[in-house]
CSV table of C-alpha atoms in Angstrom, one decimal:
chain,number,residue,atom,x,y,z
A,12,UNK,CA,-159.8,-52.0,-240.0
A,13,UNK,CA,-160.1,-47.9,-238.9
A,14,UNK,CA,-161.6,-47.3,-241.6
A,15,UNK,CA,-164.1,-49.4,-242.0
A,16,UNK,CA,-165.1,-48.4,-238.2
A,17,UNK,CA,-165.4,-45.0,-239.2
A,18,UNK,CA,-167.3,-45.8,-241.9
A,19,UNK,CA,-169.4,-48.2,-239.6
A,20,UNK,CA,-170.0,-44.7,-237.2
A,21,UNK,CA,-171.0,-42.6,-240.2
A,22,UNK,CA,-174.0,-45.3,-240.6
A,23,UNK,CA,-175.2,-45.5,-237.2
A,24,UNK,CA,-174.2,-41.8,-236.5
A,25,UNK,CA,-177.0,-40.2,-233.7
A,26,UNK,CA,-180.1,-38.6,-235.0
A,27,UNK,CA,-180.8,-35.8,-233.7
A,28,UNK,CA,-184.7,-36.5,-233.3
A,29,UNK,CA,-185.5,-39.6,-231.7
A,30,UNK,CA,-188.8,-41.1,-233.0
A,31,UNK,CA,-188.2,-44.1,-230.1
A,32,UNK,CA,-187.6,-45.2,-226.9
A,33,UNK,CA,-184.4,-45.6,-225.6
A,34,UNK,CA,-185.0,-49.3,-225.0
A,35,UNK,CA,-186.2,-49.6,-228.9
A,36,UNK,CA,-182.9,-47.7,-229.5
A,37,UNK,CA,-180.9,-50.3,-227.6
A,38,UNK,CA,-182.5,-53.2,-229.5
A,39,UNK,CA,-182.6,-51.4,-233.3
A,40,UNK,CA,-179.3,-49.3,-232.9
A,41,UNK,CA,-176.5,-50.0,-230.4
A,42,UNK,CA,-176.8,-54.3,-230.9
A,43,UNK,CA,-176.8,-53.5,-234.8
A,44,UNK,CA,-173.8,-51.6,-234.5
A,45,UNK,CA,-171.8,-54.3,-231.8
A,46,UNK,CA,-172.9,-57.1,-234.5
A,47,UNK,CA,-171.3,-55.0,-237.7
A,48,UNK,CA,-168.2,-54.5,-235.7
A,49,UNK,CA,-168.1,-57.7,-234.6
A,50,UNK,CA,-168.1,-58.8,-238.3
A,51,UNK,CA,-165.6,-56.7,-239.3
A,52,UNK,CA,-163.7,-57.6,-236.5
A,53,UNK,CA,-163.4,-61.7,-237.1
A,54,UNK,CA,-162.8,-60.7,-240.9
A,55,UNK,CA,-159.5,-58.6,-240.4
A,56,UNK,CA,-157.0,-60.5,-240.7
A,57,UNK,CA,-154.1,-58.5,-239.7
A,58,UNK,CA,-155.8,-59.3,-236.1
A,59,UNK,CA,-156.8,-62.8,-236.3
A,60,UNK,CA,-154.6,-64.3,-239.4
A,61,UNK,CA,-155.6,-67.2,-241.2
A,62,UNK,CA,-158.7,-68.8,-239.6
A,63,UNK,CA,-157.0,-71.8,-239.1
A,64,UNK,CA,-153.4,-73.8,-239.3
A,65,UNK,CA,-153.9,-77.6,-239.5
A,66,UNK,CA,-150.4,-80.1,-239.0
A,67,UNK,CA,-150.3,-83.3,-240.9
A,68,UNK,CA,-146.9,-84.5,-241.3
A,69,UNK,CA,-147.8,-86.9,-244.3
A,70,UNK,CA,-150.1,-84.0,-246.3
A,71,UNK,CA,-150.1,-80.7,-247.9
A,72,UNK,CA,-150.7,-78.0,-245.5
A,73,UNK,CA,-152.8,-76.4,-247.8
A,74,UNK,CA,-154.8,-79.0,-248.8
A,75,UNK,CA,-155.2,-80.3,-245.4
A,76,UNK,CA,-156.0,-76.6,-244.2
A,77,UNK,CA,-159.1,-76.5,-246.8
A,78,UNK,CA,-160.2,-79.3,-246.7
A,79,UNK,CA,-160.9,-79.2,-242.7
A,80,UNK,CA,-162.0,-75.7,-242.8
A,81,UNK,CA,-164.8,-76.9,-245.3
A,82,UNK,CA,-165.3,-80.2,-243.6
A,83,UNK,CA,-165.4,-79.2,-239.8
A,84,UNK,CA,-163.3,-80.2,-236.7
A,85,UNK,CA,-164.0,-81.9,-233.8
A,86,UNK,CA,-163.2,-82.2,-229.7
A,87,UNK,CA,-163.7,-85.8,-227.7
A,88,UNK,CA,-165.8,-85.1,-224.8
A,89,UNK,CA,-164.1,-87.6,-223.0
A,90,UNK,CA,-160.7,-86.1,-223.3
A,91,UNK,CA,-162.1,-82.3,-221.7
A,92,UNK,CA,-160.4,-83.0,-218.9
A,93,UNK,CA,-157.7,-84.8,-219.5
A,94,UNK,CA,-155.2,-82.7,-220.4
A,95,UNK,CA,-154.7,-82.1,-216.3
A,96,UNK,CA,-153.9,-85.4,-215.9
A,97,UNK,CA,-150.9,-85.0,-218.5
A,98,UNK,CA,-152.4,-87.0,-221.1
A,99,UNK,CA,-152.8,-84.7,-223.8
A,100,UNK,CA,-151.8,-81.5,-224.7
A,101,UNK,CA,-155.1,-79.7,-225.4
A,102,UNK,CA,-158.5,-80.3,-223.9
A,103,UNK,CA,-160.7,-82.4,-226.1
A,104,UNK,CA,-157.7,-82.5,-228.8
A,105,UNK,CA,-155.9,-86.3,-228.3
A,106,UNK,CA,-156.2,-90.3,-229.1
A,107,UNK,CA,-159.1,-92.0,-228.6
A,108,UNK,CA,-162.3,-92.8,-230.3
A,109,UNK,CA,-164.5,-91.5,-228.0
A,110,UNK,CA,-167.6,-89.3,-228.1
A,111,UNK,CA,-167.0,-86.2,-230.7
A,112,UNK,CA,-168.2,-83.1,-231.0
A,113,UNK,CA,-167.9,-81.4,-234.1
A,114,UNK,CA,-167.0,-77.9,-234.9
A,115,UNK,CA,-169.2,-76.6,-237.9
A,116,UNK,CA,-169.8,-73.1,-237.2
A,117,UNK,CA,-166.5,-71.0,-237.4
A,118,UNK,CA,-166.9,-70.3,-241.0
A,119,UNK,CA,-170.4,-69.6,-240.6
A,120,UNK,CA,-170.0,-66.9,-237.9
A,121,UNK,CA,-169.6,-63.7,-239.8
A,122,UNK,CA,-172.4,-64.5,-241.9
A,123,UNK,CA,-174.4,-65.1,-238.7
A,124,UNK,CA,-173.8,-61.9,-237.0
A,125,UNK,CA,-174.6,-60.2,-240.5
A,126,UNK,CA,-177.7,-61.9,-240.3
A,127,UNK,CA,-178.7,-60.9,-236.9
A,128,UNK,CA,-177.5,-57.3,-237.9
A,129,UNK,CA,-180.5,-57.1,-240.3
A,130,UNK,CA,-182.9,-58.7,-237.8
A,131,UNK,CA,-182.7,-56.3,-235.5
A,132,UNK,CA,-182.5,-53.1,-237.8
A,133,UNK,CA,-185.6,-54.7,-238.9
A,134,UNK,CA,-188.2,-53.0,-236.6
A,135,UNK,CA,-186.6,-49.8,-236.6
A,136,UNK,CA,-186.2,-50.0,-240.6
A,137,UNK,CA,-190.6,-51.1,-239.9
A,138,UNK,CA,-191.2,-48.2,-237.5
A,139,UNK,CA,-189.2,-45.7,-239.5
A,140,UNK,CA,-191.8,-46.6,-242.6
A,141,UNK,CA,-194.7,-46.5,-240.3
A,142,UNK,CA,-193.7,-43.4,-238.4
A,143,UNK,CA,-193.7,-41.1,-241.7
A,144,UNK,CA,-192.0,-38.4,-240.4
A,145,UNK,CA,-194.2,-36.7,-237.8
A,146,UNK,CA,-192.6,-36.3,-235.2
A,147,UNK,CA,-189.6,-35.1,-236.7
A,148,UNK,CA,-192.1,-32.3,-238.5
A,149,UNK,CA,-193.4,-31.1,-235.5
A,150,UNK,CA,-190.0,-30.8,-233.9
A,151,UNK,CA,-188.5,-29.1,-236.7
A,152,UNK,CA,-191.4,-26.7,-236.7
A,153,UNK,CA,-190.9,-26.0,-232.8
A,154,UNK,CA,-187.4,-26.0,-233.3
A,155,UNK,CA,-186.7,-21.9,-231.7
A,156,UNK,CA,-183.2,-22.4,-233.7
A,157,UNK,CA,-184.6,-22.4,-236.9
A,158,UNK,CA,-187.2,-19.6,-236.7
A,159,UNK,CA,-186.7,-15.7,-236.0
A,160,UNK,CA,-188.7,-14.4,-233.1
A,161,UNK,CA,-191.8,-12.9,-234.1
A,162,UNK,CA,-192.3,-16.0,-235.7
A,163,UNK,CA,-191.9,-18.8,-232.9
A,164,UNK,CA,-195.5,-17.7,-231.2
A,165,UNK,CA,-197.0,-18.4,-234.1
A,166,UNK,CA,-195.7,-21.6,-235.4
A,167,UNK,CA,-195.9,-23.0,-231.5
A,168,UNK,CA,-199.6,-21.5,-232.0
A,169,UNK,CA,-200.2,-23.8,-235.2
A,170,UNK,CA,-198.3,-27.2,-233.7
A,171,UNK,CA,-200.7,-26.9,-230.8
A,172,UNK,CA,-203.9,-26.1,-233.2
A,173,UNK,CA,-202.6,-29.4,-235.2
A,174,UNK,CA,-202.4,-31.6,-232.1
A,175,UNK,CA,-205.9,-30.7,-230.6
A,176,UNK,CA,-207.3,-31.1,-234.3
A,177,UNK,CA,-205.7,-34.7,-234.8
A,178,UNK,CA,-206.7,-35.4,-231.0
A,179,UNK,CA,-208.3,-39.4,-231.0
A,180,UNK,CA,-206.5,-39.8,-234.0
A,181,UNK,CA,-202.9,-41.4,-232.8
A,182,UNK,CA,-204.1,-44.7,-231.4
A,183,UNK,CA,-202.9,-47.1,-234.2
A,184,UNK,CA,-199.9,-44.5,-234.3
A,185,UNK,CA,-199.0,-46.0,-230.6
A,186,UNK,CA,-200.4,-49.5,-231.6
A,187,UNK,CA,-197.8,-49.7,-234.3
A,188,UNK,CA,-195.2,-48.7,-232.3
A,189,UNK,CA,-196.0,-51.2,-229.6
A,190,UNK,CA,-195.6,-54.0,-232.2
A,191,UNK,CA,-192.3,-52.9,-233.1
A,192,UNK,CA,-191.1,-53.0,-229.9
A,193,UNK,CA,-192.8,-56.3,-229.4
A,194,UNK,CA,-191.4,-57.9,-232.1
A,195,UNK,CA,-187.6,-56.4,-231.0
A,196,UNK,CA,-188.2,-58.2,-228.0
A,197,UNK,CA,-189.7,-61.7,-230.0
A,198,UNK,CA,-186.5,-60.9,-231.8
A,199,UNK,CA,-184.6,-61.5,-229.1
A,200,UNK,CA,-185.8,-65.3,-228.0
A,201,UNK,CA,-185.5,-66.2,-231.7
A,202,UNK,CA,-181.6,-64.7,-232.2
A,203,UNK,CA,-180.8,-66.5,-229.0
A,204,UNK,CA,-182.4,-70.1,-230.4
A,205,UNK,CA,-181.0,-69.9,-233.3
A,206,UNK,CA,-177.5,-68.6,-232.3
A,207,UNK,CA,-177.5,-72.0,-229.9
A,208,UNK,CA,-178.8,-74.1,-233.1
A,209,UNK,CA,-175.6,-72.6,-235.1
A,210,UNK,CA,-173.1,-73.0,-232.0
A,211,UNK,CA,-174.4,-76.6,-231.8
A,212,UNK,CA,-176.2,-76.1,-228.1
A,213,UNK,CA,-173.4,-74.0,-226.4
A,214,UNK,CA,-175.2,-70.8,-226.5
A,215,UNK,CA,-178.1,-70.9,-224.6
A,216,UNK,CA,-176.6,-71.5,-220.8
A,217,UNK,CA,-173.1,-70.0,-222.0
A,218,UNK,CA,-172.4,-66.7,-219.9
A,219,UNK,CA,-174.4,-68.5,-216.9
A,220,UNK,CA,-172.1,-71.7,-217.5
A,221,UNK,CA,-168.7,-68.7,-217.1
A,222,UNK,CA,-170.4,-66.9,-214.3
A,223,UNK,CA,-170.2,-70.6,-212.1
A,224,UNK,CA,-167.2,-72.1,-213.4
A,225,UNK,CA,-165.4,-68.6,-212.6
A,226,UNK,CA,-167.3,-68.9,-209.1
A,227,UNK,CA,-166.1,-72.6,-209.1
A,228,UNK,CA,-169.6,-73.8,-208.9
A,229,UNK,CA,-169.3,-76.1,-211.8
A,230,UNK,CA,-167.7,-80.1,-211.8
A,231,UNK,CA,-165.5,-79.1,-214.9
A,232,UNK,CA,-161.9,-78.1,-214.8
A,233,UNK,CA,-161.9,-76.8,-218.3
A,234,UNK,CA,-163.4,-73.6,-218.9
A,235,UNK,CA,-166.9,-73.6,-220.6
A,236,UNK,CA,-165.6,-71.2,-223.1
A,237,UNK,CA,-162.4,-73.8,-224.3
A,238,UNK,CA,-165.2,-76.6,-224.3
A,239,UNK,CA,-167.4,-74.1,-226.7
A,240,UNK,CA,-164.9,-72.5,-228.8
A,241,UNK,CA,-161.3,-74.5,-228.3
A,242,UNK,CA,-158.6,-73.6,-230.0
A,243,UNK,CA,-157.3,-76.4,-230.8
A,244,UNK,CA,-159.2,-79.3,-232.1
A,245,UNK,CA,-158.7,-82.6,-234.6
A,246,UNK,CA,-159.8,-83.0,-238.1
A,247,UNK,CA,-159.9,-86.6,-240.2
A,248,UNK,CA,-158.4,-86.6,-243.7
A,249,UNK,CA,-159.3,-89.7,-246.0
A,250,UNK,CA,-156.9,-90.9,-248.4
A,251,UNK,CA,-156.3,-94.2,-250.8
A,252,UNK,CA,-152.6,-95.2,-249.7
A,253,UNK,CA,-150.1,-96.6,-252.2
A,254,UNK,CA,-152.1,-100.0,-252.3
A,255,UNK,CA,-155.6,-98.6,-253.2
A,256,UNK,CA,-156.4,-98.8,-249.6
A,257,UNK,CA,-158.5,-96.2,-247.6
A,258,UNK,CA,-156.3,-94.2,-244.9
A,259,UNK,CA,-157.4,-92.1,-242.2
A,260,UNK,CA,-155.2,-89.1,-241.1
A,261,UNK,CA,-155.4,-87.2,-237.9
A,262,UNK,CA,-154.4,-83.7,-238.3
A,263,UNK,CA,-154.4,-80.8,-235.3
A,264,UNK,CA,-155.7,-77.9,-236.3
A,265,UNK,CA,-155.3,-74.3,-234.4
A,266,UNK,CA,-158.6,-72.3,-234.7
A,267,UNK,CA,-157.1,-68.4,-233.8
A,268,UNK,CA,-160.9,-67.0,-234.8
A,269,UNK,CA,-162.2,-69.0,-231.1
A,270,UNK,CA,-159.6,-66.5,-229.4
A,271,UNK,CA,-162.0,-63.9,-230.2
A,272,UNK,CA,-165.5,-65.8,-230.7
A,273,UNK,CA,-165.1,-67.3,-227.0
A,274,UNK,CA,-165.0,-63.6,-225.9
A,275,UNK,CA,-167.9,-61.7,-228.6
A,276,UNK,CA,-170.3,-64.9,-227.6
A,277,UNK,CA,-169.6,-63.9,-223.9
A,278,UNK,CA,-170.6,-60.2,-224.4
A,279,UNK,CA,-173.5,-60.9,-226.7
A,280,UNK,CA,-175.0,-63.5,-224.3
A,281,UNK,CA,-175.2,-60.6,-221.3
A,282,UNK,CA,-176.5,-58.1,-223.8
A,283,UNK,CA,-179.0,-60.6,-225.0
A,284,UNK,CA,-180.4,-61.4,-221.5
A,285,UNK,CA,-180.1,-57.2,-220.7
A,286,UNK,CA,-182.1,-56.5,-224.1
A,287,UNK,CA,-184.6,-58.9,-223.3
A,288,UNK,CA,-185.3,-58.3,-219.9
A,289,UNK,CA,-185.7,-54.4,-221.0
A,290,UNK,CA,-187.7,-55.0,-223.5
A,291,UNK,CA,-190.0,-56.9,-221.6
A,292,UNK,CA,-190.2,-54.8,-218.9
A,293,UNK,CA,-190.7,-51.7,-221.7
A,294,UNK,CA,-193.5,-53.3,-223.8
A,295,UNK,CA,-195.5,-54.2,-220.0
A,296,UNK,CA,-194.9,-50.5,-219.3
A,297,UNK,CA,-196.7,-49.1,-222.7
A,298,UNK,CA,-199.4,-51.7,-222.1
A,299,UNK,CA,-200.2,-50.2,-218.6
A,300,UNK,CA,-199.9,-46.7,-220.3
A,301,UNK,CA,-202.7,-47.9,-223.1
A,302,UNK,CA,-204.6,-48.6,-219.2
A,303,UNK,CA,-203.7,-46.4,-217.0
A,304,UNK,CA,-204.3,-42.2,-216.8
A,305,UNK,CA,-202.5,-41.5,-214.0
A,306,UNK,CA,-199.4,-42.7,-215.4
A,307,UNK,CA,-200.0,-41.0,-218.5
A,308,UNK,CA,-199.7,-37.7,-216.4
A,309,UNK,CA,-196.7,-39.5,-214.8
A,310,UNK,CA,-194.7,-40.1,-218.6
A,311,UNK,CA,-195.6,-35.6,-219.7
A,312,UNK,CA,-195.6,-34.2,-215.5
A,313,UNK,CA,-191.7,-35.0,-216.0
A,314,UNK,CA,-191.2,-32.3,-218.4
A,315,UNK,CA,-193.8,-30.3,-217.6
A,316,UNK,CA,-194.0,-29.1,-213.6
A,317,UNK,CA,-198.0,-27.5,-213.7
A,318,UNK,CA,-200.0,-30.5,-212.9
A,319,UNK,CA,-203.6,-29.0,-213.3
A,320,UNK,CA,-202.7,-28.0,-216.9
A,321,UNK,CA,-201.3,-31.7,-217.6
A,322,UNK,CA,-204.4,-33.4,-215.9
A,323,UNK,CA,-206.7,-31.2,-218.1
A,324,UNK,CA,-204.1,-32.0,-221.3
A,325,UNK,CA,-203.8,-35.7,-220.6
A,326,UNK,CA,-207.9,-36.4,-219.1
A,327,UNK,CA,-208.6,-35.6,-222.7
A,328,UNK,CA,-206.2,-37.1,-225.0
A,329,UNK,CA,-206.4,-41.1,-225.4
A,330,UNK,CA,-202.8,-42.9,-224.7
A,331,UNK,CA,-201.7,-42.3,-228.5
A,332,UNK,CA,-202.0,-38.5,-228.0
A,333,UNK,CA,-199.9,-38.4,-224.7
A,334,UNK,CA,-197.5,-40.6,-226.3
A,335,UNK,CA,-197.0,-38.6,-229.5
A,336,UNK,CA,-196.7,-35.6,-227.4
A,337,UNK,CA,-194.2,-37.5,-225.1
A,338,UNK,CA,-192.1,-37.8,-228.2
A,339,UNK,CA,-192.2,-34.6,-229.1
A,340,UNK,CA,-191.2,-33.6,-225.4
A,341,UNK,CA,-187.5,-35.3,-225.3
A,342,UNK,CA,-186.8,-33.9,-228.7
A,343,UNK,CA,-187.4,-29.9,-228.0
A,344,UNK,CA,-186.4,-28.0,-225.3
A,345,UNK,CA,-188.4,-28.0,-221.8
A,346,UNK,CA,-189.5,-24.2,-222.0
A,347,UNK,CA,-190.7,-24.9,-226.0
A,348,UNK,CA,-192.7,-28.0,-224.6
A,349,UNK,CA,-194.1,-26.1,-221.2
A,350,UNK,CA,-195.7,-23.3,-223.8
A,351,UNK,CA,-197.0,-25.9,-226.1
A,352,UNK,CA,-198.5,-27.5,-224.2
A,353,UNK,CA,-200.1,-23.9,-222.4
A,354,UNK,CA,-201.3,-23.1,-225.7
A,355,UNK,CA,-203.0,-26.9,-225.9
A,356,UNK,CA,-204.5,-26.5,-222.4
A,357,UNK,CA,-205.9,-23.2,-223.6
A,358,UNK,CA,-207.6,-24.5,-226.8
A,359,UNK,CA,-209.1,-27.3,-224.9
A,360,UNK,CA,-210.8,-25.4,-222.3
A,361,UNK,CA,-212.7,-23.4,-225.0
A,362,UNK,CA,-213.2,-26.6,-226.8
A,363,UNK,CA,-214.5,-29.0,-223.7
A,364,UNK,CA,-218.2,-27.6,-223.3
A,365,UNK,CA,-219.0,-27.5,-226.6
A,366,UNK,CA,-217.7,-31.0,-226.9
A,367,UNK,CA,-218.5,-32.9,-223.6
A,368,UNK,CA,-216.8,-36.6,-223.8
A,369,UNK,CA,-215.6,-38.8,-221.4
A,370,UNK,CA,-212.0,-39.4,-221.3
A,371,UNK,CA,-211.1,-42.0,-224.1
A,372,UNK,CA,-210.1,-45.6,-222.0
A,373,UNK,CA,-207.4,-45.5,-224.6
């Protein structure tokens, strides 16, 4: 199990260049990484055992373990409760033919969280292609570790020429970007569906559902989580008896995997709602920066103290220039970025007459 963490932490080890926000990271890096442990986690067995133990006096245990592992279990709704009132030993696990509720997705879970895994690497895996590697050139070229002295004035000098040059150009570079953290945050709502389509429609209100029965807000005396994931529940085996007719046979099956899934569905829920109310608040935030000057000068004055120089830098870059440069900022060190962007204010004071504009609206 170790070692396939460690593993795990060589793939999503930290990059030392961030081309993203720390929101997009969220989304595209730390969720990726809870959903591969996650996996690895319900598939170790010296932790969870077999995924499930069925008794049926009158049957194999084997067969009766396979064939309700491939054919589902199921809970009475009626008998939830019951078990307080001494009639049966588990919630939802007793006699009666009442209403079920059948348990289909325990064998599917793994290959869920895979699934989700991939979705949200998605965007980054989409950025990453779009991207190309700019940012991470200009930071290596600023980078003051990786140059002697006499050199660092001039290729600070040459990063600056190469901004000004490729000024007006960086819109779709932002306009990409915004899509990928839009569709992080689509991403989201559609993990969130379809994890509640899977767990049969105990998903969607779950951590809401703990947060009042733990408050003892709710009419139920069984936790939601037992109700969701129980750990015991019933499973019908067919069979033609000695005189060729059909039997039905009630086995009770333990489910070991819901230990765990009862408690990874809990945390995902809460980082689901986090993610999504980040990323919402994140994408309305670059929209106002596509808008709004000011708070461009607000994202670089953070890094950079002098706010004449940053009102003349920012009043004539459009929002895909500020944000490239914003990139660059949290990857090199403050001094590095205060005399880049001297040496940018510099070239476009000499440039402005010559070139009179307006500043671009984005």
């Amino acid at each position: 199990m170790f070692h396939l963490l460690g593993t795990l932490g060589k793939l999503f080890k930290l990059h030392r260049v961030h081309i993203d926000g720390c929101v997009f990271r969220l989304h595209t890096g730390a969720t990726v990484a809870f959903l591969m442990a996650f996996c690895m986690l319900l598939t170790a067995k010296e932790y969870v055992g077999t995924p499930i133990e069925c008794y049926c006096p009158t049957l194999p245990k084997s067969v009766v373990n396979s064939f309700c592992w491939v054919e589902s279990t199921f809970s009475l709704r009626s008998l939830f409760n019951a078990s307080y009132n001494g009639s049966v030993v588990y919630p939802g696990a007793g006699p009666g033919r009442g209403d079920r509720k059948y348990h289909t997705y325990y064998q599917w879970v793994c290959f869920l969280m895979f699934a989700q895994a991939l979705c949200f690497y998605a965007p980054r895996w989409l950025w990453k292609a779009w991207e190309g590697g700019k940012v991470p050139a200009i930071v290596a070229a600023l980078d003051i570790r990786s140059a002697i002295t006499k050199d660092r004035a001039d290729l600070r000098s040459q990063m600056a020429d190469f901004l000004v040059v490729n000024m007006n150009h960086n819109r779709c570079y932002l306009m990409k970007y915004l899509f990928c953290e839009a569709l992080s945050v689509l991403n989201v709502v559609v993990q969130v569906g379809f994890t509640d389509y899977v767990l049969g429609g105990s998903f969607l209100t779950y951590g809401w559902d703990l947060v009042r029965w733990h408050r003892g807000e709710g009419r139920e005396f069984v936790s939601p989580a037992v109700m969701a994931f129980p750990r015991i529940a019933m499973c019908s085996f067919f069979k033609y008896g000695d005189s060729g007719a059909l039997e039905n046979r009630e086995a009770i099956c333990v489910l070991p995997l819901n230990i765990l899934n009862e408690k990874l569905f809990a945390f995902l829920w809460f980082w689901y709602v986090l993610l999504l109310v980040a990323g919402v608040l994140t994408v309305i935030y670059r929209v106002l920066l596509l808008l709004s000057v000011p708070l461009r000068r607000r994202l670089l004055g953070w890094r950079y103290p002098d706010n004449k120089r940053i009102s003349a830098v920012v009043s004539a870059m459009s929002a895909g220039d500020v944000f490239l440069l914003s990139l660059v900022g949290q990857n090199v060190d403050s001094l590095v970025f205060s005399q880049l962007v001297n040496e940018m204010s510099r070239r476009l004071v000499k440039v402005a007459p010559a070139v009179p504009s307006a500043p671009p609206l984005i």
